[in-house]
Short mmCIF file of C-alpha atoms in Angstrom, two decimals:
data_model
loop_
_atom_site.label_atom_id
_atom_site.label_comp_id
_atom_site.label_asym_id
_atom_site.label_seq_id
_atom_site.Cartn_x
_atom_site.Cartn_y
_atom_site.Cartn_z
CA UNK G 1 0.00 0.00 0.00
CA UNK G 2 1.89 3.04 -1.29
CA UNK G 3 -0.45 5.60 0.29
CA UNK G 4 0.67 9.05 -0.70
CA UNK G 5 3.92 9.69 -2.53
CA UNK G 6 5.77 12.79 -3.64
CA UNK G 7 8.44 13.28 -6.25
CA UNK G 8 11.10 14.37 -6.40
CA UNK G 9 12.17 14.17 -2.77
CA UNK G 10 14.87 16.79 -3.34
CA UNK G 11 15.11 19.44 -6.02
CA UNK G 12 17.55 22.25 -6.68
CA UNK G 13 16.59 24.82 -9.26
CA UNK G 14 17.47 28.35 -10.28
CA UNK G 15 15.54 31.56 -9.97
CA UNK G 16 13.10 32.02 -12.84
CA UNK G 17 12.81 28.38 -13.79
CA UNK G 18 9.56 26.47 -13.82
CA UNK G 19 9.41 23.44 -11.55
CA UNK G 20 6.65 20.92 -10.89
CA UNK G 21 6.28 18.88 -7.73
CA UNK G 22 4.26 15.72 -8.07
CA UNK G 23 1.85 14.15 -5.61
CA UNK G 24 0.11 10.81 -6.02
CA UNK G 25 -2.27 9.00 -3.66
CA UNK G 26 -3.62 5.49 -3.93
CA UNK G 27 -6.59 5.79 -1.56
CA UNK G 28 -8.96 7.61 -3.97
CA UNK G 29 -9.36 10.34 -1.39
CA UNK G 30 -11.49 13.24 -2.57
CA UNK G 31 -9.49 16.02 -0.93
CA UNK G 32 -5.87 16.86 -1.55
CA UNK G 33 -3.75 19.66 -0.13
CA UNK G 34 -0.39 21.34 -0.65
CA UNK G 35 1.42 22.86 2.33
CA UNK G 36 4.79 24.48 2.67
CA UNK G 37 6.93 24.25 5.79
CA UNK G 38 9.37 26.98 6.70
CA UNK G 39 11.42 27.42 9.83
CA UNK G 40 9.40 29.28 12.44
CA UNK G 41 6.13 28.99 10.55
CA UNK G 42 4.86 25.47 10.93
CA UNK G 43 2.96 24.37 7.82
CA UNK G 44 0.89 26.74 5.71
CA UNK G 45 -1.70 25.81 3.09
CA UNK G 46 -0.92 26.76 -0.50
CA UNK G 47 -3.81 25.17 -2.45
CA UNK G 48 -6.35 22.45 -1.97
CA UNK G 49 -8.66 20.43 -4.16
CA UNK G 50 -12.05 18.96 -3.29
CA UNK G 51 -12.23 16.70 -6.35
CA UNK G 52 -10.91 16.36 -9.87
CA UNK G 53 -11.04 19.73 -11.66
CA UNK G 54 -11.96 21.58 -8.42
CA UNK G 55 -9.21 23.59 -6.77
CA UNK G 56 -9.04 26.61 -4.50
CA UNK G 57 -6.48 28.89 -2.89
CA UNK G 58 -5.13 28.54 0.59
CA UNK G 59 -3.21 30.97 2.77
CA UNK G 60 -0.10 31.43 0.56
CA UNK G 61 -1.02 30.77 -3.12
CA UNK G 62 0.99 33.47 -4.88
CA UNK G 63 3.52 32.11 -7.38
CA UNK G 64 1.99 28.63 -7.47
CA UNK G 65 -0.35 26.86 -9.87
CA UNK G 66 -2.15 23.56 -9.35
CA UNK G 67 -4.23 21.23 -11.45
CA UNK G 68 -6.13 18.05 -10.81
CA UNK G 69 -7.22 16.19 -13.90
CA UNK G 70 -7.27 12.83 -12.09
CA UNK G 71 -8.39 12.10 -8.55
CA UNK G 72 -5.10 10.49 -7.60
CA UNK G 73 -2.73 13.22 -8.80
CA UNK G 74 -2.27 16.79 -7.61
CA UNK G 75 0.81 18.48 -9.10
CA UNK G 76 2.08 21.81 -7.82
CA UNK G 77 3.89 24.09 -10.29
CA UNK G 78 6.10 27.03 -9.51
CA UNK G 79 5.83 29.00 -12.73
CA UNK G 80 8.92 31.16 -12.12
CA UNK G 81 10.74 30.05 -9.01
CA UNK G 82 11.98 32.63 -6.52
CA UNK G 83 14.36 32.24 -3.58
CA UNK G 84 11.48 32.84 -1.17
CA UNK G 85 9.96 29.59 -2.44
CA UNK G 86 12.84 27.59 -0.98
CA UNK G 87 10.97 25.35 1.43
CA UNK G 88 9.80 21.86 2.22
CA UNK G 89 6.56 21.04 0.44
CA UNK G 90 4.04 18.54 1.75
CA UNK G 91 1.13 17.02 -0.06
CA UNK G 92 -1.74 15.62 1.99
CA UNK G 93 -5.03 13.90 1.32
CA UNK G 94 -8.22 13.08 3.18
CA UNK G 95 -11.53 11.52 2.34
CA UNK G 96 -13.54 14.34 3.89
CA UNK G 97 -12.58 17.93 4.59
CA UNK G 98 -15.09 19.06 7.16
CA UNK G 99 -15.06 16.30 9.68
CA UNK G 100 -12.65 14.68 12.05
CA UNK G 101 -11.26 12.81 9.07
CA UNK G 102 -7.51 12.88 9.19
CA UNK G 103 -5.23 14.42 6.62
CA UNK G 104 -2.47 12.00 5.65
CA UNK G 105 0.80 13.51 4.57
CA UNK G 106 3.33 12.53 1.96
CA UNK G 107 7.06 12.40 2.78
CA UNK G 108 7.74 15.94 1.57
CA UNK G 109 9.88 17.53 -1.13
CA UNK G 110 12.79 19.75 -0.17
CA UNK G 111 13.08 22.48 -2.80
CA UNK G 112 16.04 24.83 -2.99
CA UNK G 113 15.91 27.82 -5.32
CA UNK G 114 19.34 29.34 -6.02
CA UNK V 1 -7.58 32.76 10.56
CA UNK V 2 -7.37 30.92 13.81
CA UNK V 3 -4.06 31.21 15.61
CA UNK V 4 -2.35 28.23 17.19
CA UNK V 5 0.40 28.91 19.72
CA UNK V 6 2.98 26.48 20.99
CA UNK V 7 4.89 28.38 23.64
CA UNK V 8 7.67 25.83 24.15
CA UNK V 9 10.13 25.80 21.22
CA UNK V 10 12.09 22.97 22.88
CA UNK V 11 11.43 20.43 25.60
CA UNK V 12 13.53 17.68 27.09
CA UNK V 13 12.50 14.52 28.91
CA UNK V 14 14.30 11.50 30.26
CA UNK V 15 13.44 8.07 28.98
CA UNK V 16 10.50 6.51 30.88
CA UNK V 17 9.42 9.88 32.28
CA UNK V 18 6.33 11.93 31.41
CA UNK V 19 6.31 15.18 29.49
CA UNK V 20 3.55 17.63 28.59
CA UNK V 21 3.59 19.82 25.50
CA UNK V 22 1.47 22.95 25.54
CA UNK V 23 -0.84 24.31 22.84
CA UNK V 24 -3.32 27.16 22.95
CA UNK V 25 -5.51 28.44 20.16
CA UNK V 26 -7.62 31.43 19.40
CA UNK V 27 -11.06 30.94 17.88
CA UNK V 28 -14.60 32.27 18.10
CA UNK V 29 -16.05 29.02 16.82
CA UNK V 30 -17.68 26.40 19.00
CA UNK V 31 -17.23 23.43 16.67
CA UNK V 32 -13.76 22.44 15.55
CA UNK V 33 -11.14 19.72 15.61
CA UNK V 34 -7.71 19.60 17.18
CA UNK V 35 -4.75 17.45 16.26
CA UNK V 36 -1.23 16.65 17.34
CA UNK V 37 1.20 15.63 14.61
CA UNK V 38 4.70 14.24 15.11
CA UNK V 39 7.51 14.97 12.68
CA UNK V 40 10.64 12.87 13.23
CA UNK V 41 13.93 13.62 11.44
CA UNK V 42 12.61 11.71 8.42
CA UNK V 43 10.23 14.70 7.90
CA UNK V 44 7.18 12.45 7.69
CA UNK V 45 4.13 14.03 9.34
CA UNK V 46 2.48 11.41 11.55
CA UNK V 47 -0.85 11.86 13.29
CA UNK V 48 -0.50 11.27 17.02
CA UNK V 49 -3.94 12.06 18.38
CA UNK V 50 -7.08 14.03 17.54
CA UNK V 51 -9.97 15.54 19.45
CA UNK V 52 -13.41 16.81 18.53
CA UNK V 53 -14.30 19.99 20.37
CA UNK V 54 -17.82 18.79 21.19
CA UNK V 55 -16.46 15.83 23.13
CA UNK V 56 -15.71 16.49 26.78
CA UNK V 57 -13.74 13.29 27.17
CA UNK V 58 -10.04 13.67 26.54
CA UNK V 59 -8.63 11.55 23.72
CA UNK V 60 -6.11 8.84 24.50
CA UNK V 61 -3.91 6.75 22.23
CA UNK V 62 -1.71 4.33 24.15
CA UNK V 63 1.01 6.45 25.84
CA UNK V 64 -0.35 9.69 24.37
CA UNK V 65 -3.20 11.63 25.90
CA UNK V 66 -4.51 15.14 25.73
CA UNK V 67 -5.84 17.62 28.25
CA UNK V 68 -8.52 19.54 26.37
CA UNK V 69 -9.77 22.63 28.16
CA UNK V 70 -12.32 24.20 25.81
CA UNK V 71 -13.04 27.29 27.89
CA UNK V 72 -9.35 28.01 28.26
CA UNK V 73 -8.72 27.13 24.59
CA UNK V 74 -5.95 24.82 25.61
CA UNK V 75 -4.98 21.46 24.11
CA UNK V 76 -1.88 19.95 25.73
CA UNK V 77 -0.28 16.63 24.83
CA UNK V 78 0.99 14.29 27.53
CA UNK V 79 3.50 11.60 26.62
CA UNK V 80 3.89 8.93 29.27
CA UNK V 81 6.77 6.47 29.59
CA UNK V 82 8.78 8.44 27.04
CA UNK V 83 10.84 6.47 24.57
CA UNK V 84 13.84 7.43 22.46
CA UNK V 85 11.64 7.09 19.39
CA UNK V 86 9.41 9.89 20.67
CA UNK V 87 12.12 12.42 19.88
CA UNK V 88 10.68 14.63 17.15
CA UNK V 89 9.07 17.93 16.37
CA UNK V 90 5.46 18.03 17.56
CA UNK V 91 2.87 20.24 15.91
CA UNK V 92 -0.50 21.21 17.26
CA UNK V 93 -3.14 21.90 14.60
CA UNK V 94 -6.65 23.32 14.47
CA UNK V 95 -9.34 22.82 11.87
CA UNK V 96 -12.70 24.51 11.70
CA UNK V 97 -15.74 22.26 11.45
CA UNK V 98 -17.79 24.83 9.57
CA UNK V 99 -15.57 26.75 7.22
CA UNK V 100 -12.30 26.24 5.45
CA UNK V 101 -10.37 23.08 4.91
CA UNK V 102 -6.90 23.91 6.07
CA UNK V 103 -5.16 22.69 9.14
CA UNK V 104 -3.79 25.69 11.01
CA UNK V 105 -0.51 24.66 12.58
CA UNK V 106 1.47 25.98 15.49
CA UNK V 107 5.20 26.53 15.04
CA UNK V 108 6.09 23.29 16.74
CA UNK V 109 7.88 22.02 19.83
CA UNK V 110 11.11 20.08 19.46
CA UNK V 111 11.18 17.18 21.93
CA UNK V 112 14.50 15.70 23.00
CA UNK V 113 14.49 12.36 24.81
CA UNK V 114 17.59 11.55 26.85
CA UNK V 115 18.63 8.06 27.99
#
């Protein structure tokens, strides 16, 4: 049971380049989320998706684009990477959003923008 | 947005002892959910325990239990019989039951377990 996976696990890129972080879950969960983790900030929501083709902004969406053509995939794209986007990115999924249902997290992607 | 505060950046406990991690939150809502997540050096976020605000009974999961004080907006985590494997960053998180989908996280408490 793979659960939720992210790729790549580590990525180094340069300012101005486009980079896509992949997220794949095998549970057929309806909801998927992207968070970023920075020192001193905990995790903050970038975007979320309630179902295929339904996405919405979170707390820190600027500079990011998401899509969800299939239930199991939720890629996050940095259209023109900036140094401030250096962070650890976590994908998460849950069956329900507004209930006690737990969000399950992927292993994270450490992105460095030079 | 609701604010979650973890006032202890670092805590230390000896193996087999008990430690309590503090968490307070600010909300005007009456219905919500609270979580504790553990993040070991592997970076994986692991759910430790969760609590529904409408339940008065404190949640318990083996050696982990919470002290939920709704009026005080406090949600502390107690780890009993601490083990070396408990060493990690611990995050408290809040989620509204009525609006929004995000988990609002505190900044975390780093727990060191000494032999």
